[in-house]
Amino acid sequence: MQLTVYLAGQIHDDWRQNLKDKALEKNLPVTFVGPMENHDRSDNIGEEILGKQPDNIIRDEAASQMNNLRTRVLMNQSDIVIALFGEKYKQWNSAMDAGAALATDKPLILVRPASLHHPLKELSEKAQVTVETADQALEALAYIFDEK
Amino acid sequence: MQLTVYLAGQIHDDWRQNLKDKALEKNLPVTFVGPMENHDRSDNIGEEILGKQPDNIIRDEAASQMNNLRTRVLMNQSDIVIALFGEKYKQWNSAMDAGAALATDKPLILVRPASLHHPLKELSEKAQVTVETADQALEALAYIFDEK
Amino acid sequence: MQLTVYLAGQIHDDWRQNLKDKALEKNLPVTFVGPMENHDRSDNIGEEILGKQPDNIIRDEAASQMNNLRTRVLMNQSDIVIALFGEKYKQWNSAMDAGAALATDKPLILVRPASLHHPLKELSEKAQVTVETADQALEALAYIFDEK
Amino acid sequence: MQLTVYLAGQIHDDWRQNLKDKALEKNLPVTFVGPMENHDRSDNIGEEILGKQPDNIIRDEAASQMNNLRTRVLMNQSDIVIALFGEKYKQWNSAMDAGAALATDKPLILVRPASLHHPLKELSEKAQVTVETADQALEALAYIFDEK
Amino acid sequence: MQLTVYLAGQIHDDWRQNLKDKALEKNLPVTFVGPMENHDRSDNIGEEILGKQPDNIIRDEAASQMNNLRTRVLMNQSDIVIALFGEKYKQWNSAMDAGAALATDKPLILVRPASLHHPLKELSEKAQVTVETADQALEALAYIFDEK
Amino acid sequence: MQLTVYLAGQIHDDWRQNLKDKALEKNLPVTFVGPMENHDRSDNIGEEILGKQPDNIIRDEAASQMNNLRTRVLMNQSDIVIALFGEKYKQWNSAMDAGAALATDKPLILVRPASLHHPLKELSEKAQVTVETADQALEALAYIFDEK
Amino acid sequence: MQLTVYLAGQIHDDWRQNLKDKALEKNLPVTFVGPMENHDRSDNIGEEILGKQPDNIIRDEAASQMNNLRTRVLMNQSDIVIALFGEKYKQWNSAMDAGAALATDKPLILVRPASLHHPLKELSEKAQVTVETADQALEALAYIFDEK
Amino acid sequence: MQLTVYLAGQIHDDWRQNLKDKALEKNLPVTFVGPMENHDRSDNIGEEILGKQPDNIIRDEAASQMNNLRTRVLMNQSDIVIALFGEKYKQWNSAMDAGAALATDKPLILVRPASLHHPLKELSEKAQVTVETADQALEALAYIFDEK
């Protein structure tokens, strides 16, 4: 049994790589997928494919199409979604992805610092599991495969 | 034909009442539903029903259960979701509700000021309609019923 | 907006009637449905319709068909399921109905005494709302319709 | 054709291992999955991952989240559910899992001693197959692959 | 609560009218729908609408389109399907409608004489209720609404 | 039983009004809905709601959002879709709406002149009913309600 | 791309083996599954697993459970259903399986002699493809993989 | 992760082969499927399998059955649909396939020359991505797999 896990959330630090490294150490049969982590490319992907756009609004729209294509295809392939929220960003995309995971009955693991407990209480109540660190999310994943 | 519309988004001003008043003026066959707008009651509803809770974490969890019950039932009854985002709040609940609407194929009308264009570009790309004011959202609703 | 609520759980006391009376007092736009509460008739309904059966096993099977027909039809019509567990009975039917409600994304309100907290912890974690008394369940229902 | 079978039910004896051994003998192309059978770890998994919790209620809640994550992911991967009921435990989780299997149209094989016929008659009527021993459940599984 | 019931099965005697009369006597809140019972019109409906067809094969195909339109629309509106089988006809349409009801999770009440027990045993095992007469089917329907 | 029928297809003549008039004559319990038939308003609706747009491309995009909102909401409310194709227009919207009706299991009645038989043969094979005139489509609708 | 095809229909001659042999000759990437073709074992499988049953009715019921388990599991795994009807048997099971395939949107290939055209006209109209021989069904299957 | 992509649209030039060649160059883990590109065979496939038909109408109907079988099976297997529209053909099949992709929530990439912007604006608004050339569609596909 091989599971696919979508890693939603901020793309500004290396939490995804840490998670992947630890999953490798533990030999978990898990494939991780997620959004484009190169922020500049993610903002520029519309023009990269379609050429120079007339203004920033249309440039953004073109980029959104490509990013949403990626997210939809990879989310469709996933068995579990992990969404990480931090204090710094608005992360509306992460909340939207979390909402989509919930609505399509994909188990959601919410990762957020204790300080964000209150504003995320409804999302947390809907998530299957809520933890405070990405390492704890990995342990929850590992538990699925444990026999003892 | 009577439609039900869920009004997701901030509960700190009277945009919902304005929308309802204008729909009434236009005689639209629409029933509006939405979250509890009394913010204190929304935060306190867990203890109101279950009695004093041991600490704030559990108090919040109890409140979330009641608020999510309300949202799920009313969203299930709705044909369209309008989600309004403003500059002031994080509004993760609104984004989660929007994600749920998208994932269950309920048409979503996104209302947000032009200034939020960039951070909401992916959500906007997925929404059926994006407008800048609640009044424009109402006109989009009205268009569904127009014959000429 | 008129909601239909299925009342799953033990049929040996008058908790359903109490709930209905209080909903009437509060003028809630709710229709309550549930299993046959006449226990003897519920056990005998197979023979009542099909005539005398060869033995008790077949008599039970015939009764189950009729009771399950009733449950399925009424659950299909419901927007919310309330399941009440008490200390006295095994209530496998209630747990099965709760599982069906969860799996078909109907919001579940679990009612159980604090003493049953541990054996029902997984069911509670999956329910939308967990309360200790039927009266609290009614207050949670009422909250859906409150505007202030 | 490789099938995945979820083994719901009591975790207090070795019925799962027996089933797996016999499937191996028969060379059935079946992967078996199921709940954590180490009862202490299952009760403690919340604290194992999240650290010491304030009280037993919250400890249980944390454990339930992890156990339900496991069940949901593994049930989603399964083609068939076998649920075994015995005389000794309340097994509300098993009944809930059985209800979920039924509601999501996964064929359910119910295993229960003849003595539990009456209280399980509605669940039995809904199950695809009802047998009295785990060995009989295995023979039913094997029949799916037989050509003659 | 008003239920709609589709009456599948032979159109060569007046069992549907009997059922409707008795439901009226009992004051059941049930609307009955079903196939065109005028056999000649059912065979001729293609030419009635489209005009004379080149040969019998095409005439039959045109009629089938109209009859299947009717069945699909009315089945979609139904909460329960009753399928009656008799000794005289092949009734492949009835079995196909029964299969569709089962696959779309509409509760099926199978009516067949005891003499057809063996050839219909698989269909019977899948039906929610199996009875021998249309009157018994009506009693099963009535039980859904009984309170005592 | 009241049915809702979506009328997809060209908006350049009065076929919809004819259909409605004849349904009224026959007293059919049918509500007809469809796209905005005022072609200029349909092309201009984006600017009507959002104000002057920078160029024609964006003007078209804004209009499409509003027209698609209307189509999705009204299609979701419909029990049957009638799609009329003529010789004059490309009607990609009609074919897209027909494809959506087919994929969501809404019975489709295709109306097209005999001259379009060949290019529409695949769509016709998927439709529930294919006729040559809107009047014939109405007769097919009427047949659903006939008792004799 | 490997497809799984369920072969529904009579089990009294060797049409399935012929089909499999020819698919092998053509090197089609297809796995065929189907009901138990050993008629005696199919009738006896209930007693084979559960032991001697009290009477023939219960014996049949036990056998039906096992046969339906097999059918459901294998149909769930299938991408296409081929159903063959002949003149000799009532084949209600085949019609029920065909109805289930149609209702779950699995493409159905109907095989029947021209002589059965009239009684099967509604089933034929719903099938994706209707042919007269199993060899023609195989050619239709093969066409899916052809590139030229 | 291996994705399957259905290539809908005109079969009169070699755009599919170009796409496949470039995907191979880029080493993308993608399997492409699509309609029969041999136009004569596609029109003749009904008679090829069923033998000479009485007239052209029936010949077309027989061919449509086979072509639609192919499309349905291959679309069911696909994760993404690319639909290419050109100026020369009516392409109702492509629009129908696009509508089916949209309605079943398969991400759609629309390829069309800028000159077709206006008549395809509603389809474009519903597509996940709209581009002008097949090469751009391939770049959008490639972006799904990029890590940087």
PDB file of N, CA and C in Angstrom, chain F residues 12 72 82 102 135 137:
ATOM      1  N   HIS F  12     -31.736  32.900 -31.213  1.00  0.00           N
ATOM      2  CA  HIS F  12     -32.008  33.867 -32.282  1.00  0.00           C
ATOM      3  C   HIS F  12     -33.405  33.747 -32.878  1.00  0.00           C
ATOM      4  N   ARG F  72     -25.284  27.498 -14.766  1.00  0.00           N
ATOM      5  CA  ARG F  72     -25.040  26.464 -13.743  1.00  0.00           C
ATOM      6  C   ARG F  72     -26.183  26.378 -12.745  1.00  0.00           C
ATOM      7  N   ILE F  82     -33.416  20.131 -22.779  1.00  0.00           N
ATOM      8  CA  ILE F  82     -33.704  20.064 -24.218  1.00  0.00           C
ATOM      9  C   ILE F  82     -32.671  20.939 -24.908  1.00  0.00           C
ATOM     10  N   LEU F 102     -25.505  15.203 -20.064  1.00  0.00           N
ATOM     11  CA  LEU F 102     -25.239  13.768 -20.191  1.00  0.00           C
ATOM     12  C   LEU F 102     -24.389  13.270 -19.029  1.00  0.00           C
ATOM     13  N   ASP F 135     -41.646  20.951 -31.413  1.00  0.00           N
ATOM     14  CA  ASP F 135     -42.979  20.414 -31.110  1.00  0.00           C
ATOM     15  C   ASP F 135     -42.910  18.939 -30.724  1.00  0.00           C
ATOM     16  N   ALA F 137     -40.367  17.531 -29.343  1.00  0.00           N
ATOM     17  CA  ALA F 137     -39.789  17.492 -27.993  1.00  0.00           C
ATOM     18  C   ALA F 137     -40.879  17.704 -26.949  1.00  0.00           C
TER      19      ALA F 137
END
